[in-house]
PDB file of C-alpha atoms in Angstrom:
ATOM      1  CA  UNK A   1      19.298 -18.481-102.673  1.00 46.00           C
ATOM      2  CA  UNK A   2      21.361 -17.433 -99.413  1.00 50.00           C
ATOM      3  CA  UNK A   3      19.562 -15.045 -96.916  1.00 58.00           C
ATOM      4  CA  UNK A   4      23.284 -13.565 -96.688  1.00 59.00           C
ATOM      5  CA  UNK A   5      22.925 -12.607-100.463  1.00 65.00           C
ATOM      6  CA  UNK A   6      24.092  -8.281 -99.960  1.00 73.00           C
ATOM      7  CA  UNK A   7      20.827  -6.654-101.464  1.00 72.00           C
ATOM      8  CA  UNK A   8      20.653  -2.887-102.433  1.00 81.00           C
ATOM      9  CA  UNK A   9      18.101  -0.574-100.900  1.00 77.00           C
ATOM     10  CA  UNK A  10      16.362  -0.551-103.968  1.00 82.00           C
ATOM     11  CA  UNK A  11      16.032  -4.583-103.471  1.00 87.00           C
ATOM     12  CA  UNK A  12      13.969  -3.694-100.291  1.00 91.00           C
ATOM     13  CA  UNK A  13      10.455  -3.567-100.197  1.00 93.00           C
ATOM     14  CA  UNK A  14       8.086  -0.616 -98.813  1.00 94.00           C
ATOM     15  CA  UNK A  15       6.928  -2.719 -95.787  1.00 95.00           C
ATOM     16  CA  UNK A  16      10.869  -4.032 -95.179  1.00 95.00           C
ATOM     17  CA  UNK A  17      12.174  -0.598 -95.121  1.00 94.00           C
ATOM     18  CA  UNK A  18       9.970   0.063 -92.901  1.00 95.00           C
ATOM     19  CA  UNK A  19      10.637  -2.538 -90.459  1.00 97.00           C
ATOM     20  CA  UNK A  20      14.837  -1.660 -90.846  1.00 96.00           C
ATOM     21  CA  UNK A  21      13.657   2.215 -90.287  1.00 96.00           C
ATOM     22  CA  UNK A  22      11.720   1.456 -86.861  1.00 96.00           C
ATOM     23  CA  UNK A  23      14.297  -0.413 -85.677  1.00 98.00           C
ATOM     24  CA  UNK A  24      16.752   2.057 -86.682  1.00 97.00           C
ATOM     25  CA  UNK A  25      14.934   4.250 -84.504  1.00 97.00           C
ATOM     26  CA  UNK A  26      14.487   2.351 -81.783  1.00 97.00           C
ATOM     27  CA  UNK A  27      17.924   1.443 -81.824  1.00 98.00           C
ATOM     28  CA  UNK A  28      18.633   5.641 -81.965  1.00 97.00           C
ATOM     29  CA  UNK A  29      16.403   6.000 -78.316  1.00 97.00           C
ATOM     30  CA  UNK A  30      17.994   3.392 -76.995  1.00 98.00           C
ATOM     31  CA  UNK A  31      21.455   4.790 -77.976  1.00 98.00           C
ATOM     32  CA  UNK A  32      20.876   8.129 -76.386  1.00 97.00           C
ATOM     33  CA  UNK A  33      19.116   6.486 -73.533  1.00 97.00           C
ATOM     34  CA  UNK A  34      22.282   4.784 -72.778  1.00 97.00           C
ATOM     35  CA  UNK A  35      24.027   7.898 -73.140  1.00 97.00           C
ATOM     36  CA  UNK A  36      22.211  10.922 -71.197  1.00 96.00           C
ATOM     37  CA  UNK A  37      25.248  12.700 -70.618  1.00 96.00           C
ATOM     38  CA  UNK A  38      25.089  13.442 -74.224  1.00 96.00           C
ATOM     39  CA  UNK A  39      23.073  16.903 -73.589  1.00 97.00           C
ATOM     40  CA  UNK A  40      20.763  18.179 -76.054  1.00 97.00           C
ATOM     41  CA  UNK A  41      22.843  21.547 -76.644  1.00 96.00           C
ATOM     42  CA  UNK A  42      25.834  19.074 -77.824  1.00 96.00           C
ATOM     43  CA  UNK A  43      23.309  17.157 -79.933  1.00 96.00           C
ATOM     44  CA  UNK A  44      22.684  20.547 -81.765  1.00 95.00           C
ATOM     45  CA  UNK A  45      25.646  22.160 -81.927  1.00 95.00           C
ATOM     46  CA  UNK A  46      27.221  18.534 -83.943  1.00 94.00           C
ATOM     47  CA  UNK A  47      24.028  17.350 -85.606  1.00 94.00           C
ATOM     48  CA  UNK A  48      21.402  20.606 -85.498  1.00 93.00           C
ATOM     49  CA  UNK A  49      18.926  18.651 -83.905  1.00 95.00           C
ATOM     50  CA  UNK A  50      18.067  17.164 -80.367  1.00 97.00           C
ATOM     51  CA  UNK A  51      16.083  14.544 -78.438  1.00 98.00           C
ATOM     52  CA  UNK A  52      13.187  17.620 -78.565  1.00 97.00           C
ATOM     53  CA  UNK A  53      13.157  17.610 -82.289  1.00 97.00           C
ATOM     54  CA  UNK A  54      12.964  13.769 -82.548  1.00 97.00           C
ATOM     55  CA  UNK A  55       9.985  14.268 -80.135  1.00 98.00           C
ATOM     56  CA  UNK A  56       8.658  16.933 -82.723  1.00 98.00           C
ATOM     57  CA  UNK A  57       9.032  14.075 -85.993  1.00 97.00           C
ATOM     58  CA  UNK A  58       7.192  11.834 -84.406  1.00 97.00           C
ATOM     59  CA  UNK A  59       4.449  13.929 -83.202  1.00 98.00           C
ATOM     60  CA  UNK A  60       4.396  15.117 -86.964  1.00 98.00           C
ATOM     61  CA  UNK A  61       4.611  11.658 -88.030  1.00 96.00           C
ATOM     62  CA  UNK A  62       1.606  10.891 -86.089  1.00 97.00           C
ATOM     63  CA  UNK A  63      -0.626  13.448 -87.356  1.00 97.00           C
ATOM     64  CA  UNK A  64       0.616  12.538 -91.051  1.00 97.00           C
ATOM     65  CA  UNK A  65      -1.227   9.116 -89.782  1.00 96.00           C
ATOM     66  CA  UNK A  66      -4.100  10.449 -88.786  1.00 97.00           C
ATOM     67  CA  UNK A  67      -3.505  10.117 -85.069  1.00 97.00           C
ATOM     68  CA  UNK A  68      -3.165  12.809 -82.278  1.00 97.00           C
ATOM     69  CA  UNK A  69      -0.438  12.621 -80.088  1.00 97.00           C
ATOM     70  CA  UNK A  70       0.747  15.710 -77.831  1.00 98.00           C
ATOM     71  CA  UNK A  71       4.020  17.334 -77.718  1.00 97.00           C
ATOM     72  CA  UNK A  72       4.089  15.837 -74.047  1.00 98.00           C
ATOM     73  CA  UNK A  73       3.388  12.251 -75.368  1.00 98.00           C
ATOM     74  CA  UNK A  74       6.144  12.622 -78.374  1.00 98.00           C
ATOM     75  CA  UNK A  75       8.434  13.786 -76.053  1.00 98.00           C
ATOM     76  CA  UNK A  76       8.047  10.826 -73.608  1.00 98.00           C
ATOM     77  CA  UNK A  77       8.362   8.312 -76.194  1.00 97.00           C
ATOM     78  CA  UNK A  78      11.742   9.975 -77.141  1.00 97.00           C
ATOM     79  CA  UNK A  79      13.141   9.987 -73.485  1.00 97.00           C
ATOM     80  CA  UNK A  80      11.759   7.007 -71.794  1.00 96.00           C
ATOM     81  CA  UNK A  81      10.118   9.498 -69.515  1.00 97.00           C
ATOM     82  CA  UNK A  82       8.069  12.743 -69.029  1.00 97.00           C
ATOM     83  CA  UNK A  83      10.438  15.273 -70.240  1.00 97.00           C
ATOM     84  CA  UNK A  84      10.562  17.369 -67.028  1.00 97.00           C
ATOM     85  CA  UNK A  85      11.644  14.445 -65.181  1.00 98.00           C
ATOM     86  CA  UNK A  86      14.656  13.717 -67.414  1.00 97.00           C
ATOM     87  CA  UNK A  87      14.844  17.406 -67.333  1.00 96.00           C
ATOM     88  CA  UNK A  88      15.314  17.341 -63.597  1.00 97.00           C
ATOM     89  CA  UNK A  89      17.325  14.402 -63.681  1.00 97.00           C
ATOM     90  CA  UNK A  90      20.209  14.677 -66.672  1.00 97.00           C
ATOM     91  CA  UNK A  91      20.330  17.914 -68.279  1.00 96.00           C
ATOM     92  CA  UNK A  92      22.763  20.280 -66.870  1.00 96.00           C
ATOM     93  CA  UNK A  93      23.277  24.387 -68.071  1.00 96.00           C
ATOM     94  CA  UNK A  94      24.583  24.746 -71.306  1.00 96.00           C
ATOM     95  CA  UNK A  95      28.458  26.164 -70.629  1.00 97.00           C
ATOM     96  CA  UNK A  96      29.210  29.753 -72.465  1.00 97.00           C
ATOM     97  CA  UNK A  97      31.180  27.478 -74.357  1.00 97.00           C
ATOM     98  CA  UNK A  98      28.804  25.126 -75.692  1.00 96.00           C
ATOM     99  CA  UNK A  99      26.537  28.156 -76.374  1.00 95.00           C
ATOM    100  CA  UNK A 100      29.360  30.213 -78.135  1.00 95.00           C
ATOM    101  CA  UNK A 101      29.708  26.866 -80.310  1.00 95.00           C
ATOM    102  CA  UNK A 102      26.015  26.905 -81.181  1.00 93.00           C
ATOM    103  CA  UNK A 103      25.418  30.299 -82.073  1.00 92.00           C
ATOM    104  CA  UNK A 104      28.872  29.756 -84.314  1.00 93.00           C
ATOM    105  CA  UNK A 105      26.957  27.037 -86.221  1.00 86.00           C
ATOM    106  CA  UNK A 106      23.700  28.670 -86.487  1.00 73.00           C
ATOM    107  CA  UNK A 107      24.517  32.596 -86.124  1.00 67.00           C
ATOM    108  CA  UNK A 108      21.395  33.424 -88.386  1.00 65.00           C
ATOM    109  CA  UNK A 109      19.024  31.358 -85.237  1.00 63.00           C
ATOM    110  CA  UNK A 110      21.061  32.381 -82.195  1.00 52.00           C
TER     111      UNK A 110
END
């Protein structure tokens, strides 16, 4: 049988999807990584959620494992760095536009 045989998810084993879903994620850091001009307020207004709220998942995903892991240490994972110095280094004010455009997609948060 060909290892280039297409298989459906439902072909995939527990301990393969999990193995595709970490590097899926590590491919996802190392996408925004590569792009930190992508702000977090641009992140949000296109897909409601930001580098902070991957931090947050992971942190969550942690304590679903038993494990403690702080906000600080989720975060760093996230941005290859403590978030105050990628703070200080790559984000930039969100414009009135870019704020306009998020309270447009979420006017029940803003």
């Amino acid at each position: 049988m060909s290892a280039w045989l297409e298989s459906s998810v439902s072909d995939i084993s527990p301990e393969q999807q999990d193995k595709l879903d970490a590097a899926a994620f590590r491919r996802l850091l190392s996408h925004l990584d590569k792009n930190k001009d992508v702000q977090n307020i641009d992140l949000m207004i296109l897909a409601d959620f930001c580098r902070n709220c991957l931090g947050d998942w992971y942190r969550e995903a942690a304590e679903a494992e038993g494990l403690e892991l702080s906000k600080e240490a989720a975060r760093e994972r996230v941005y290859g760095m403590p978030y105050a110095d990628w703070k200080a280094k790559y984000q930039t004010e969100a414009t009135p536009e870019q704020m306009a455009a998020f309270k447009a997609r979420r006017p029940e948060k803003a």
